[in-house]
Amino acid sequence: MIFSNGVIISLSVGNLESLADACHEHSQNLTWNSLNLSGLNLAAIEGSKLAWLLQFSPKLCKLVLDNCNLSGTIIKDLLKECELNKVILKSGILKLKGNDLSDIDGVSLSKLVNVMDFSFFNWSDYSLSVGNLESLADACHENGHKLTWKHLNLSGLHLAAIKRSKLACLLQFSLELQELDLVDCGLSGTIIRDLLKECEVNKVVLKPDMLDLTRE
């Protein structure tokens, strides 16, 4: 466990859970600004425990959870618990690289994207699939949820069978998106043509050089 002042303390998952329980039971606030739990195996932790840590850490700006064996279900439960307790997560508070979030639902993913810390959102960093992409598009379409990412890297994800409307929907609800990397995604000229047509129908204005389709 690494604190914002660089001090490293060897604590276990059990210590973390005990701390969360104590904060929850006694309404004890914690004063740390950043907390690095990267590499700690949190595969068995309850999402509510992590949510309690966030709830009682009002000054926390960064929680690093890289390579912690977290699942999409744990993160979904974390977000649900935060919502139940009216905990508003700061933009960019969570770092989650190296976790397999592939079992997350579209609605939870749409919420998660806006509280994650990244400069480029690399789809593969979270073991996300084409199905996750389609679920995310559906959630945005149904709930009108806007996504705040500026750079999205889908390179290497096989999108040959994806519906053009799904990609167009993602673009429609990604108002700040500047670059979409679609290199080596198995896309044909027909798919791209249909994508552009779908964007035109939905009055989605693409930024210049927004779509990256070939590696220079």
Coordinates of C-alpha atoms in Angstrom, one line a residue:
M1 CA 0.0 0.0 0.0
I2 CA 1.6 3.3 -1.1
F3 CA 0.4 6.7 0.3
S4 CA 0.7 10.1 -1.4
N5 CA 3.8 10.9 0.6
G6 CA 5.6 7.9 -0.9
V7 CA 5.5 5.8 2.4
I8 CA 5.0 2.1 1.7
I9 CA 3.2 0.0 4.3
S10 CA 2.7 -3.8 4.0
L11 CA -0.9 -4.4 4.7
S12 CA -3.1 -7.3 3.6
V13 CA -6.5 -7.5 2.0
G14 CA -7.8 -8.4 5.5
N15 CA -6.4 -5.2 6.9
L16 CA -8.2 -3.3 4.1
E17 CA -11.5 -5.0 4.7
S18 CA -11.2 -4.3 8.5
L19 CA -10.5 -0.7 7.8
A20 CA -13.5 -0.4 5.6
D21 CA -15.7 -2.1 8.2
A22 CA -14.4 0.2 10.9
C23 CA -15.1 3.4 8.9
H24 CA -18.6 2.1 8.0
E25 CA -19.5 1.2 11.6
H26 CA -18.1 4.3 13.2
S27 CA -18.4 6.9 10.4
Q28 CA -14.7 7.6 10.7
N29 CA -13.2 9.7 7.9
L30 CA -9.8 9.1 6.4
T31 CA -7.6 12.0 5.3
W32 CA -5.4 10.5 2.6
N33 CA -5.3 12.2 -0.9
S34 CA -4.2 9.2 -2.9
L35 CA -3.9 5.5 -2.2
N36 CA -2.1 2.9 -4.3
L37 CA -3.3 -0.7 -4.0
S38 CA -1.8 -1.9 -7.3
G39 CA -0.8 -5.6 -7.3
L40 CA -2.9 -6.4 -4.2
N41 CA -5.1 -9.5 -5.0
L42 CA -8.6 -8.2 -4.5
A43 CA -10.4 -11.0 -6.3
A44 CA -12.4 -12.0 -3.3
I45 CA -13.2 -8.5 -1.9
E46 CA -16.8 -7.2 -1.9
G47 CA -17.4 -4.1 -4.0
S48 CA -19.2 -2.6 -1.0
K49 CA -16.0 -2.6 1.0
L50 CA -14.2 -0.6 -1.7
A51 CA -17.2 1.8 -1.9
W52 CA -17.0 2.4 1.9
L53 CA -13.3 3.3 1.6
L54 CA -14.3 5.9 -1.0
Q55 CA -17.3 7.1 1.0
F56 CA -15.1 7.8 4.1
S57 CA -12.2 9.3 2.1
P58 CA -13.6 12.7 1.2
K59 CA -10.1 14.1 0.2
L60 CA -9.2 11.1 -1.9
C61 CA -8.4 12.1 -5.5
K62 CA -6.7 8.9 -6.7
L63 CA -7.3 5.2 -6.0
V64 CA -4.9 3.0 -7.9
L65 CA -6.3 -0.5 -8.4
D66 CA -4.1 -1.7 -11.3
N67 CA -3.5 -5.4 -11.6
C68 CA -5.7 -6.3 -8.5
N69 CA -7.6 -9.2 -10.1
L70 CA -10.8 -7.2 -9.9
S71 CA -13.8 -8.3 -11.9
G72 CA -16.5 -6.3 -13.6
T73 CA -19.0 -7.6 -11.0
I74 CA -16.9 -6.2 -8.2
I75 CA -16.7 -2.8 -9.9
K76 CA -20.5 -2.9 -10.6
D77 CA -21.2 -3.5 -6.9
L78 CA -18.8 -0.7 -6.0
L79 CA -20.6 1.7 -8.2
K80 CA -24.0 0.5 -7.0
E81 CA -23.0 0.9 -3.3
C82 CA -21.6 4.4 -4.0
E83 CA -24.9 5.4 -5.7
L84 CA -27.0 4.0 -2.8
N85 CA -25.0 6.0 -0.3
K86 CA -25.0 9.1 -2.5
V87 CA -21.2 9.1 -2.9
I88 CA -20.2 11.2 -5.9
L89 CA -16.9 9.9 -7.4
K90 CA -14.5 12.5 -8.6
S91 CA -13.6 12.4 -12.3
G92 CA -10.4 10.4 -12.8
I93 CA -10.3 8.9 -9.3
L94 CA -10.0 5.2 -10.3
K95 CA -7.1 3.5 -12.1
L96 CA -8.0 0.0 -13.1
K97 CA -5.5 -1.2 -15.7
G98 CA -4.7 -4.9 -15.9
N99 CA -8.0 -6.1 -14.4
D100 CA -10.5 -8.3 -16.3
L101 CA -13.7 -6.3 -16.4
S102 CA -15.3 -8.3 -19.2
D103 CA -18.3 -9.4 -17.1
I104 CA -19.4 -5.8 -16.4
D105 CA -22.8 -4.6 -17.8
G106 CA -23.2 -1.7 -20.2
V107 CA -24.8 0.7 -17.7
S108 CA -22.1 0.2 -15.1
L109 CA -19.4 0.6 -17.8
S110 CA -20.9 3.9 -19.0
K111 CA -20.7 5.2 -15.4
L112 CA -17.2 3.8 -14.8
V113 CA -15.6 5.4 -17.9
N114 CA -16.3 8.9 -16.5
V115 CA -14.6 8.3 -13.2
M116 CA -11.5 6.4 -14.5
D117 CA -8.0 7.9 -14.8
F118 CA -6.5 7.5 -18.3
S119 CA -5.1 9.6 -21.1
F120 CA -5.9 7.0 -23.8
F121 CA -8.6 4.4 -23.0
N122 CA -7.1 1.2 -24.3
W123 CA -9.9 -1.4 -24.6
S124 CA -7.5 -4.3 -24.2
D125 CA -6.1 -3.0 -20.9
Y126 CA -9.4 -4.1 -19.2
S127 CA -9.9 -7.4 -21.2
L128 CA -13.1 -5.9 -22.7
S129 CA -14.8 -7.6 -25.6
V130 CA -16.9 -6.6 -28.6
G131 CA -19.9 -7.6 -26.5
N132 CA -18.9 -5.0 -23.9
L133 CA -18.7 -2.4 -26.6
E134 CA -22.2 -3.2 -27.9
S135 CA -23.6 -3.3 -24.4
L136 CA -22.0 0.1 -23.7
A137 CA -23.6 1.6 -26.9
D138 CA -27.0 0.2 -25.9
A139 CA -26.7 1.7 -22.4
C140 CA -25.8 5.1 -23.8
H141 CA -28.6 5.0 -26.3
E142 CA -31.2 3.9 -23.7
N143 CA -30.1 6.2 -20.9
G144 CA -28.7 9.2 -22.8
H145 CA -25.4 8.7 -20.9
K146 CA -22.5 10.8 -22.2
L147 CA -19.0 9.5 -22.2
T148 CA -16.1 11.8 -21.4
W149 CA -13.1 10.0 -23.0
K150 CA -11.0 11.9 -25.5
H151 CA -9.0 9.0 -27.0
L152 CA -10.4 5.5 -27.4
N153 CA -8.2 2.7 -28.7
L154 CA -10.0 -0.3 -30.0
S155 CA -7.1 -1.5 -32.2
G156 CA -7.0 -5.3 -32.7
L157 CA -10.6 -5.8 -31.6
H158 CA -12.4 -7.8 -34.3
L159 CA -15.4 -5.7 -35.3
A160 CA -16.3 -7.3 -38.6
A161 CA -19.7 -8.4 -37.3
I162 CA -20.6 -5.3 -35.3
K163 CA -23.6 -3.3 -36.2
R164 CA -22.7 0.0 -37.7
S165 CA -25.4 1.7 -35.5
K166 CA -23.5 0.6 -32.4
L167 CA -20.3 2.4 -33.4
A168 CA -22.3 5.4 -34.6
C169 CA -24.0 5.5 -31.2
L170 CA -20.7 5.5 -29.3
L171 CA -19.6 8.4 -31.4
Q172 CA -22.9 10.2 -30.8
F173 CA -22.5 10.0 -27.0
S174 CA -18.7 10.6 -26.9
L175 CA -18.9 14.4 -27.3
E176 CA -15.3 15.0 -26.2
L177 CA -13.8 12.2 -28.3
Q178 CA -10.9 13.4 -30.5
E179 CA -9.5 10.1 -31.7
L180 CA -10.9 6.6 -32.3
D181 CA -8.3 4.0 -33.1
L182 CA -9.8 1.3 -35.3
V183 CA -6.5 -0.2 -36.7
D184 CA -6.6 -4.0 -37.3
C185 CA -10.2 -4.3 -36.4
G186 CA -11.3 -6.3 -39.5
L187 CA -13.4 -3.4 -40.8
S188 CA -14.3 -3.2 -44.5
G189 CA -15.0 -0.3 -46.7
T190 CA -18.7 -1.2 -46.6
I191 CA -18.7 -1.1 -42.8
I192 CA -17.0 2.3 -42.7
R193 CA -19.4 3.7 -45.4
D194 CA -22.4 2.5 -43.4
L195 CA -20.9 4.0 -40.2
L196 CA -20.6 7.4 -41.9
K197 CA -24.1 7.1 -43.3
E198 CA -25.4 6.3 -39.8
C199 CA -23.6 9.2 -38.3
E200 CA -25.1 11.5 -41.0
V201 CA -28.6 10.2 -40.3
N202 CA -28.2 10.9 -36.5
K203 CA -26.5 14.3 -37.2
V204 CA -23.2 13.2 -35.6
V205 CA -20.5 15.5 -36.7
L206 CA -17.1 13.8 -36.8
K207 CA -14.0 15.8 -36.0
P208 CA -11.2 16.0 -38.7
D209 CA -8.8 13.1 -38.5
M210 CA -10.9 11.5 -35.8
L211 CA -10.9 8.0 -37.2
D212 CA -7.6 6.1 -37.3
L213 CA -8.0 3.2 -39.7
T214 CA -4.4 2.5 -40.8
R215 CA -1.1 2.6 -38.9
E216 CA 1.3 5.0 -40.4

